[in-house]
mmCIF file of C-alpha atoms in Angstrom:
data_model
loop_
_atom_site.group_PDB
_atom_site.id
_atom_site.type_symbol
_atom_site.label_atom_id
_atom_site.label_comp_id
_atom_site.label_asym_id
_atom_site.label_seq_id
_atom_site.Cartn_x
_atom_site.Cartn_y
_atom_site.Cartn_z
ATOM 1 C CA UNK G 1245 -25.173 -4.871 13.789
ATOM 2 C CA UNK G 1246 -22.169 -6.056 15.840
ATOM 3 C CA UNK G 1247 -19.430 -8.203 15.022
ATOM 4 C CA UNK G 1248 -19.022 -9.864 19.207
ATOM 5 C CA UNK G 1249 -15.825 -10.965 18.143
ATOM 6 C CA UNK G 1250 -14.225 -7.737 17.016
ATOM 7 C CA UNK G 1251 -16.147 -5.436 18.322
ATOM 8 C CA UNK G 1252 -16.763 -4.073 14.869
ATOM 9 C CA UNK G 1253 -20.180 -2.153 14.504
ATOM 10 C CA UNK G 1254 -21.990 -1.556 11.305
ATOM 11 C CA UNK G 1255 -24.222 1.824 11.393
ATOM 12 C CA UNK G 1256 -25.108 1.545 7.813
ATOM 13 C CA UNK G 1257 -24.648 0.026 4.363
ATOM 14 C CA UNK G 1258 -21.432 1.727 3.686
ATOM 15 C CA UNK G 1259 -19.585 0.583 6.872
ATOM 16 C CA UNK G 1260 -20.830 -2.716 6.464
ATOM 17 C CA UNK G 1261 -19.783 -2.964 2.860
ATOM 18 C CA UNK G 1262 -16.088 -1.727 3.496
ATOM 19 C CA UNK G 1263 -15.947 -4.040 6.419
ATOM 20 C CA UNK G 1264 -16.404 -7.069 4.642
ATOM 21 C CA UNK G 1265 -14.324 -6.224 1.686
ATOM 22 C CA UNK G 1266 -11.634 -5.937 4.321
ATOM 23 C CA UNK G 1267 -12.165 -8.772 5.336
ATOM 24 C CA UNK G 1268 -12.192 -11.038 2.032
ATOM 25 C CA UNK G 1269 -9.008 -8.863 0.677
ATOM 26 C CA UNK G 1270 -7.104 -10.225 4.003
ATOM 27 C CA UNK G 1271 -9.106 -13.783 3.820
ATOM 28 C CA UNK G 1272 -10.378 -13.224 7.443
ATOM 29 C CA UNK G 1273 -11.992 -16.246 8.826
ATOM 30 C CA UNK G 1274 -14.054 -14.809 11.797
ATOM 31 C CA UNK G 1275 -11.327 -15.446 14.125
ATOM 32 C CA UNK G 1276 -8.113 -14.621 13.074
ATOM 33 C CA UNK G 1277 -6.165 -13.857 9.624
ATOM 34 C CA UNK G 1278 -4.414 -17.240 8.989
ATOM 35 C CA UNK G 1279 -1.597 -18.574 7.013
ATOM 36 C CA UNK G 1280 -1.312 -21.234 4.780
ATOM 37 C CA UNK G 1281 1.797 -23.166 4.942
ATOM 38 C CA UNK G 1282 4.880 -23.131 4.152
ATOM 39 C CA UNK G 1283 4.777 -20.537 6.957
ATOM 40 C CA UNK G 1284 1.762 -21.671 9.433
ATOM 41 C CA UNK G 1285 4.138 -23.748 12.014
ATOM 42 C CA UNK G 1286 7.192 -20.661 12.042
ATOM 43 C CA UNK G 1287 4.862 -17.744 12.647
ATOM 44 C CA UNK G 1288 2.767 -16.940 15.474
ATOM 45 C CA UNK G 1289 -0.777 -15.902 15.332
ATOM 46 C CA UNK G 1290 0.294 -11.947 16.713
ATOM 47 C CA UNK G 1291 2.172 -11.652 14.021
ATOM 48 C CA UNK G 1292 -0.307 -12.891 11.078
ATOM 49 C CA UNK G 1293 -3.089 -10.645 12.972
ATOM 50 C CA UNK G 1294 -1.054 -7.408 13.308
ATOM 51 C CA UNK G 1295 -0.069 -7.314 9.097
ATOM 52 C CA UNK G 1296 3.432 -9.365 9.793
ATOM 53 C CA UNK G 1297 2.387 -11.986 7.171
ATOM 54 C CA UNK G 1298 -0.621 -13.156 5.457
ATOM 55 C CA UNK G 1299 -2.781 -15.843 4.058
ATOM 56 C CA UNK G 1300 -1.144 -17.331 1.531
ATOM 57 C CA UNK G 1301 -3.869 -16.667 -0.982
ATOM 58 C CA UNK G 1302 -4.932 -12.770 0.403
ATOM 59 C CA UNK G 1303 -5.149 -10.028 -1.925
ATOM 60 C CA UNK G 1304 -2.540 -7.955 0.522
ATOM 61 C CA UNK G 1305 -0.612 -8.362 3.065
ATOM 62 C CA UNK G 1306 -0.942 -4.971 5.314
ATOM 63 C CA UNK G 1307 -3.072 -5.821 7.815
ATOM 64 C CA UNK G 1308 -6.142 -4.381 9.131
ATOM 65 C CA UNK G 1309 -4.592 -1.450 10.677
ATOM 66 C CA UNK G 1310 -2.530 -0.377 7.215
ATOM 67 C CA UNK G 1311 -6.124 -0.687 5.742
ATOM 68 C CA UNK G 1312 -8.005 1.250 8.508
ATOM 69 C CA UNK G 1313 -5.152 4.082 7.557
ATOM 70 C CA UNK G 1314 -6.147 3.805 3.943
ATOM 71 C CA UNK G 1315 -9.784 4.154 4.640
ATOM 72 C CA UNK G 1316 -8.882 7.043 6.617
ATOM 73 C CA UNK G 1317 -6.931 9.109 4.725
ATOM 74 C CA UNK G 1318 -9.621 8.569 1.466
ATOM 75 C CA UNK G 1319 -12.501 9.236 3.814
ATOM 76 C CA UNK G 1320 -10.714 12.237 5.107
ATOM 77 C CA UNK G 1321 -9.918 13.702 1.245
ATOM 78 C CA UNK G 1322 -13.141 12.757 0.225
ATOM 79 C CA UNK G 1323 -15.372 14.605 3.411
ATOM 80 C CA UNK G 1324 -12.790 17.558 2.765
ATOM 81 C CA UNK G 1325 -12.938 17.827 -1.016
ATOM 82 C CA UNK G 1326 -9.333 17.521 -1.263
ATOM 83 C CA UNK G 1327 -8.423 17.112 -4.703
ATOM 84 C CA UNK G 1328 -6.703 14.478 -6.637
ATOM 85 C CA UNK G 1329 -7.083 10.438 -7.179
ATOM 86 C CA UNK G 1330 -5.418 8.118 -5.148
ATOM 87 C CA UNK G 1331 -1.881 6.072 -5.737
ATOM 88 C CA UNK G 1332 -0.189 3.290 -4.677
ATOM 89 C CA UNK G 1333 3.348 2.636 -5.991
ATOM 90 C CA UNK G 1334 4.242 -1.346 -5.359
ATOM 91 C CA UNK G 1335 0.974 -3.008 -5.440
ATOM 92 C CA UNK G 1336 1.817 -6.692 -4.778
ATOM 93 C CA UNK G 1337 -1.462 -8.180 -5.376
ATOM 94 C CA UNK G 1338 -3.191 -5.399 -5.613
ATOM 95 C CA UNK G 1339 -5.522 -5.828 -2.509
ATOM 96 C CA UNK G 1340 -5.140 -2.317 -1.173
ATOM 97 C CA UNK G 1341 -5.457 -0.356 -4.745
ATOM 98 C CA UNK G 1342 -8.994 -2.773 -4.550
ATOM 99 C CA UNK G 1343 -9.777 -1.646 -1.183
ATOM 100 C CA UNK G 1344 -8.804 2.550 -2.068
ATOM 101 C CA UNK G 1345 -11.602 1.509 -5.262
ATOM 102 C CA UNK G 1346 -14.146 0.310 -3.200
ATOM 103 C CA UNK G 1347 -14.141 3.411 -0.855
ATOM 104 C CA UNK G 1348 -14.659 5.208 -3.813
ATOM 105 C CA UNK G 1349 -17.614 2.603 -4.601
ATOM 106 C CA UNK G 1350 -19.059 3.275 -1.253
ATOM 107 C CA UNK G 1351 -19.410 6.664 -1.648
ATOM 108 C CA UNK G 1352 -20.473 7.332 -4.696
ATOM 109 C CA UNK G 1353 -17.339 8.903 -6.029
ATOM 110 C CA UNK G 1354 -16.986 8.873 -9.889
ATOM 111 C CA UNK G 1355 -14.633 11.570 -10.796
ATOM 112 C CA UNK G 1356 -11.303 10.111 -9.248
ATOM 113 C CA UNK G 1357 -8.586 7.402 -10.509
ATOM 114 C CA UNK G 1358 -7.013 4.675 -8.231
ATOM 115 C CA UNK G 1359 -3.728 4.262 -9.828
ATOM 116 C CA UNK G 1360 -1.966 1.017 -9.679
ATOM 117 C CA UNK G 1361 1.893 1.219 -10.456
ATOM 118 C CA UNK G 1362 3.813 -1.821 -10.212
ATOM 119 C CA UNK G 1363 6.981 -3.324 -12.523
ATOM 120 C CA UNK G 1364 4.409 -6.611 -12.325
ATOM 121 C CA UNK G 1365 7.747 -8.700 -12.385
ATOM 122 C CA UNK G 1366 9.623 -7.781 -8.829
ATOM 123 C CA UNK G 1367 12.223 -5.820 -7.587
ATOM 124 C CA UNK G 1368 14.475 -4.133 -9.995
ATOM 125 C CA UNK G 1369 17.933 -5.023 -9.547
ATOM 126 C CA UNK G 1370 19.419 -2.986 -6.756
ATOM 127 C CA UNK G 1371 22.067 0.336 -8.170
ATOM 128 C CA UNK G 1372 24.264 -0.046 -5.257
ATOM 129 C CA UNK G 1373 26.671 2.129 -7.345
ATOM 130 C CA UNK G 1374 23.678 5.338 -6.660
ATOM 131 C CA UNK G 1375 21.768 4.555 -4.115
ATOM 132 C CA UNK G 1376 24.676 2.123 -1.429
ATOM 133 C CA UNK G 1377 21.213 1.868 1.089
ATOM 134 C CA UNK G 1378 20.219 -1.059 -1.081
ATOM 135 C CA UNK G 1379 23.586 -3.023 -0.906
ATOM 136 C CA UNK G 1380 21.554 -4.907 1.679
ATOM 137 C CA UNK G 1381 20.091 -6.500 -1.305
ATOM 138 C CA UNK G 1382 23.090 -6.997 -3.438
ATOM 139 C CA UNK G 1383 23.573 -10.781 -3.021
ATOM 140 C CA UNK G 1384 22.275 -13.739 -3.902
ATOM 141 C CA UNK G 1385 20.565 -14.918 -0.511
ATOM 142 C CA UNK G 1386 19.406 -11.169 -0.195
ATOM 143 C CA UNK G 1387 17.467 -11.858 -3.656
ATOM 144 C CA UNK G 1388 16.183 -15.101 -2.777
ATOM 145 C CA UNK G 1389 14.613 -13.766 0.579
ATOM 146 C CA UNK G 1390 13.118 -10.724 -1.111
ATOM 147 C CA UNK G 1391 11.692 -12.305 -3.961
ATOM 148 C CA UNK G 1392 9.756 -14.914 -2.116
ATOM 149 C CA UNK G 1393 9.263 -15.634 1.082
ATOM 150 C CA UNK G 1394 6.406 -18.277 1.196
ATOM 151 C CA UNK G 1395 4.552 -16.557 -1.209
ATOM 152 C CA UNK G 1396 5.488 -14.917 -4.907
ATOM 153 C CA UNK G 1397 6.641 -11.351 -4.790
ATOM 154 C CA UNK G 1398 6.097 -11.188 -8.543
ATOM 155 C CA UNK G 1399 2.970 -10.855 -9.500
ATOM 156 C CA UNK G 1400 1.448 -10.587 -13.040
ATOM 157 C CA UNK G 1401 -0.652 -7.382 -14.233
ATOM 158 C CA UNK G 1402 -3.206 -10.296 -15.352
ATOM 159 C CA UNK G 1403 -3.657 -11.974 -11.566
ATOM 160 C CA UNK G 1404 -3.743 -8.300 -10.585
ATOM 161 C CA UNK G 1405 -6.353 -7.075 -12.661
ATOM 162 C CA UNK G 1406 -8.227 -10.688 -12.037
ATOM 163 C CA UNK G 1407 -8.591 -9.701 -8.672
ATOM 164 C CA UNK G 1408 -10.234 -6.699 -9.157
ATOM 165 C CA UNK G 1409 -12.557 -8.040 -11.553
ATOM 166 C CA UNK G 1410 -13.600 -11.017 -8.644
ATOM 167 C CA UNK G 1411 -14.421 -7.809 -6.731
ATOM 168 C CA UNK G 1412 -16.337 -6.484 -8.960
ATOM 169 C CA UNK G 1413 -13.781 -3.480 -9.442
ATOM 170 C CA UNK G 1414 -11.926 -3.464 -12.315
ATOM 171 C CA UNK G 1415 -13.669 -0.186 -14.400
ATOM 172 C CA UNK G 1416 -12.188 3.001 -16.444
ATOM 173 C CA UNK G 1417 -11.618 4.409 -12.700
ATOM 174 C CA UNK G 1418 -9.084 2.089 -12.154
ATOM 175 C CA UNK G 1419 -5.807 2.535 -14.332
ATOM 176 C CA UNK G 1420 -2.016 0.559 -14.699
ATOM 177 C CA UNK G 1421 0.880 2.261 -14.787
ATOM 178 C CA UNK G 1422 3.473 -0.996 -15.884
ATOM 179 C CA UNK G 1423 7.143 -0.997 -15.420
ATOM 180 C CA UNK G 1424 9.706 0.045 -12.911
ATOM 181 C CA UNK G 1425 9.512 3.327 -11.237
ATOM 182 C CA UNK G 1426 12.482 4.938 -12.910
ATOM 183 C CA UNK G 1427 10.947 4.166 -16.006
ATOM 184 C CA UNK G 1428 7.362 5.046 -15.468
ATOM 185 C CA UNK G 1429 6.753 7.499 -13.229
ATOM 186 C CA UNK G 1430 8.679 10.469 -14.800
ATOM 187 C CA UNK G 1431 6.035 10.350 -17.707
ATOM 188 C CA UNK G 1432 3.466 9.304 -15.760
ATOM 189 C CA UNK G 1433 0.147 10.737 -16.934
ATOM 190 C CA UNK G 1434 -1.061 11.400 -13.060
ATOM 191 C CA UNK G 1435 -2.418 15.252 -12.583
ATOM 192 C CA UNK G 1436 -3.072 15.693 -8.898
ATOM 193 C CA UNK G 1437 -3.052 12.987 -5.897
ATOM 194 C CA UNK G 1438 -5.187 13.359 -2.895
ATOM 195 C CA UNK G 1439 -3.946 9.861 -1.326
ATOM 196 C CA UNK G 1440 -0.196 8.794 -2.333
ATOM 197 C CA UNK G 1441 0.829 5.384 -0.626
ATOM 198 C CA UNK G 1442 4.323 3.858 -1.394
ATOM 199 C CA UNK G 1443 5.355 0.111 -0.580
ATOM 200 C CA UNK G 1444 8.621 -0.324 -2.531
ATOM 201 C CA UNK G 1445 10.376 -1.744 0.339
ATOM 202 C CA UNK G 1446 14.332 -0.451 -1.234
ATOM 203 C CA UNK G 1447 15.641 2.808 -0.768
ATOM 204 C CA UNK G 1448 15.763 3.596 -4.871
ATOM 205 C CA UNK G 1449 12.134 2.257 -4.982
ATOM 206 C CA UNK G 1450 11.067 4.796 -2.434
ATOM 207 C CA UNK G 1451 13.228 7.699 -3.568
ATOM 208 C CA UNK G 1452 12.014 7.055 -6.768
ATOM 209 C CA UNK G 1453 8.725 7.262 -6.159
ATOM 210 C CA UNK G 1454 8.836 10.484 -3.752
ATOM 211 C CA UNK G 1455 10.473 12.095 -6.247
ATOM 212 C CA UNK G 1456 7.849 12.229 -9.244
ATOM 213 C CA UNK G 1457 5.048 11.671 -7.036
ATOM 214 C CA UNK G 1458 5.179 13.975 -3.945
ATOM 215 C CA UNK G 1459 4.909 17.057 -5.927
ATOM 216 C CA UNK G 1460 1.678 16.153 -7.199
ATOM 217 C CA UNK G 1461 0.402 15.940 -3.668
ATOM 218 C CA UNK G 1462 -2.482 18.422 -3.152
ATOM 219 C CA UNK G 1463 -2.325 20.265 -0.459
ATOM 220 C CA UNK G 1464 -4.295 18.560 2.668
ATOM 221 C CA UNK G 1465 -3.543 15.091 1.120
ATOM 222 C CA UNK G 1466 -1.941 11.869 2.824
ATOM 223 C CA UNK G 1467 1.552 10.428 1.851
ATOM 224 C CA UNK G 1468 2.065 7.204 3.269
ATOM 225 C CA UNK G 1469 4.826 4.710 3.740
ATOM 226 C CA UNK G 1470 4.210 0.749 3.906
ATOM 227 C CA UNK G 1471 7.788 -0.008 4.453
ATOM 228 C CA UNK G 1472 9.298 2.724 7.295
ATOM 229 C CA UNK G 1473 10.411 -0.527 9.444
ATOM 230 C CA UNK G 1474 12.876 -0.950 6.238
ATOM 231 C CA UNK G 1475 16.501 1.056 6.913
ATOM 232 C CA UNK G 1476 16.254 1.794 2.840
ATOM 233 C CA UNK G 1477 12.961 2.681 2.466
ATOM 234 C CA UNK G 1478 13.555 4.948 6.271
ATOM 235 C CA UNK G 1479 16.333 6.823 4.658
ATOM 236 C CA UNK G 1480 14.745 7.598 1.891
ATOM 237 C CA UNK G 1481 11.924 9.369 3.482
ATOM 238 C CA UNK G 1482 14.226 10.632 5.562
ATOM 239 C CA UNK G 1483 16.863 12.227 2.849
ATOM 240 C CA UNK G 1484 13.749 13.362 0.886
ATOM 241 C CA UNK G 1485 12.082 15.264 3.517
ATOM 242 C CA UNK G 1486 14.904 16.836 4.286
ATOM 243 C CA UNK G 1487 15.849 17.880 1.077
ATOM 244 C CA UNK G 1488 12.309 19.492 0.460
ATOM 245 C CA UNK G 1489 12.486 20.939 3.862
ATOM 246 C CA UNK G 1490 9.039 18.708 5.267
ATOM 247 C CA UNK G 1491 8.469 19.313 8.309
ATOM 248 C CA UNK G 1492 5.111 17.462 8.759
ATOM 249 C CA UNK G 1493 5.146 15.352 11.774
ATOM 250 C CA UNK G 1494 5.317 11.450 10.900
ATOM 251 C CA UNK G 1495 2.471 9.724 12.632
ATOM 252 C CA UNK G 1496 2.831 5.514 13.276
ATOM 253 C CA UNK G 1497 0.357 3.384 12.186
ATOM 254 C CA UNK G 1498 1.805 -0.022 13.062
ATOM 255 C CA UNK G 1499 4.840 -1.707 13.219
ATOM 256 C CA UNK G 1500 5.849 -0.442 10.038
ATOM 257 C CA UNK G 1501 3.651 1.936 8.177
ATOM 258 C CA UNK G 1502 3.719 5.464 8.733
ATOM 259 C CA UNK G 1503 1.966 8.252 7.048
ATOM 260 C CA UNK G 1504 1.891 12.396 7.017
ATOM 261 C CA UNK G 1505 -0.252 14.920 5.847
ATOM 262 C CA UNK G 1506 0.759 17.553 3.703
ATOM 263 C CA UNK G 1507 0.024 20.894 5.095
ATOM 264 C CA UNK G 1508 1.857 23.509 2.783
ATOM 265 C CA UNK G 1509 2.964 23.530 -0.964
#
């Protein structure tokens, strides 16, 4: 079937399936992705449609094309048997980690993890005295933008896991890793990533996160970046890839997510 509007076509179950859970995670209303107010009046509809903003009750705020990536790079790991589960570090709501589970749904796949790795209470408190890229955030207006801008940033492991569950998602396949990054993802019990996506927004967040993570990056997997429109969260990739001598070309997604693919070890 086809979707006139959106010229979306459904050759089987599968595609169907991931099509509308797309479109419930963004709270698509067969016309456009709206937003509830504060916001509605100060942001055009481009920018809602194109993963700017979202609905103020939407289970993520990336945007269809951020989620076509996702479905992508999974699809791609899972047709190529590359091996390793799939990990998203800064979760918000948790609409994408529900959207990497449901691919696995569709297809049958069993034997892989969606990890969901959040501090579930915000943004740490920026170390301008380590990383000076996140002195951007080091006042008090800085805070209040980050923290919430017509929506909470802060989101509880309870709503996240409570949106799973309305999904129907929310099995042993799916597991929490709680805290801030420099706290929980140097003991993190992760073996092997196939899919590693990281929306931390600051430049510690992301460095952070590369750091632990990256290595654990199979071979033919996807590393992603949410936040690449962000100077911080730029430089970080930047400094990192550099350091580790990367040389994988950076493909764009949209206005702000980017995403390689790891060719060598």
């Amino acid at each position: 079937m086809t979707t006139a509007e959106t010229g979306t076509v459904h050759g089987n179950a599968k595609d169907a399936y991931l099509d509308l859970l797309k479109r419930c995670l963004t709270r698509y209303d067969g016309r456009r992705i709206f937003l509830g107010p504060p916001l509605t009046k100060s942001r055009t509809m481009e920018q809602i449609e194109r993963g700017r903003f979202a609905h103020q009750d939407a289970d993520t705020m990336i945007g269809w094309p951020r989620l076509d990536n996702v479905r992508h790079c999974v699809e791609t790991v899972l047709r190529q048997q590359v091996p390793g589960d799939l990990l998203e570090a800064g979760v918000w709501r948790g609409g994408c980690c529900v959207f990497m589970r449901g691919i696995l749904k569709a297809w049958g796949v069993t034997d892989r993890t969606v990890w969901v790795a959040d501090s579930f209470a915000g943004f740490p408190e920026p170390d301008t005295g380590r990383y000076p890229d996140d002195s951007v955030y080091d006042s008090p207006v800085a805070r209040e933008i980050l923290d919430g801008f017509g929506y909470p940033i802060a989101i509880s492991l309870d709503e996240v896991k409570s949106r799973f569950t309305a999904y129907g998602l929310l099995d042993r396949q799916v597991r929490f890793l709680v805290g801030y990054f420099a706290d929980t993802l140097p003991q993190a019990p992760v073996e092997r990533l196939s899919v590693l996506r990281l929306d931390g927004d600051m430049y510690q967040s992301t460095l952070e996160s590369l750091e632990n993570l990256y290595p654990k990056l199979s071979v033919g997997g996807f590393c992603i970046i949410d936040d690449y429109s962000l100077e911080g969260c730029r430089k970080a990739v930047e400094h990192f890839r550099e350091a580790h001598g990367i040389t994988e070309p950076i493909e764009k997604i949209d206005w702000t997510g980017v995403f390689w693919r790891r060719t060598s070890g």
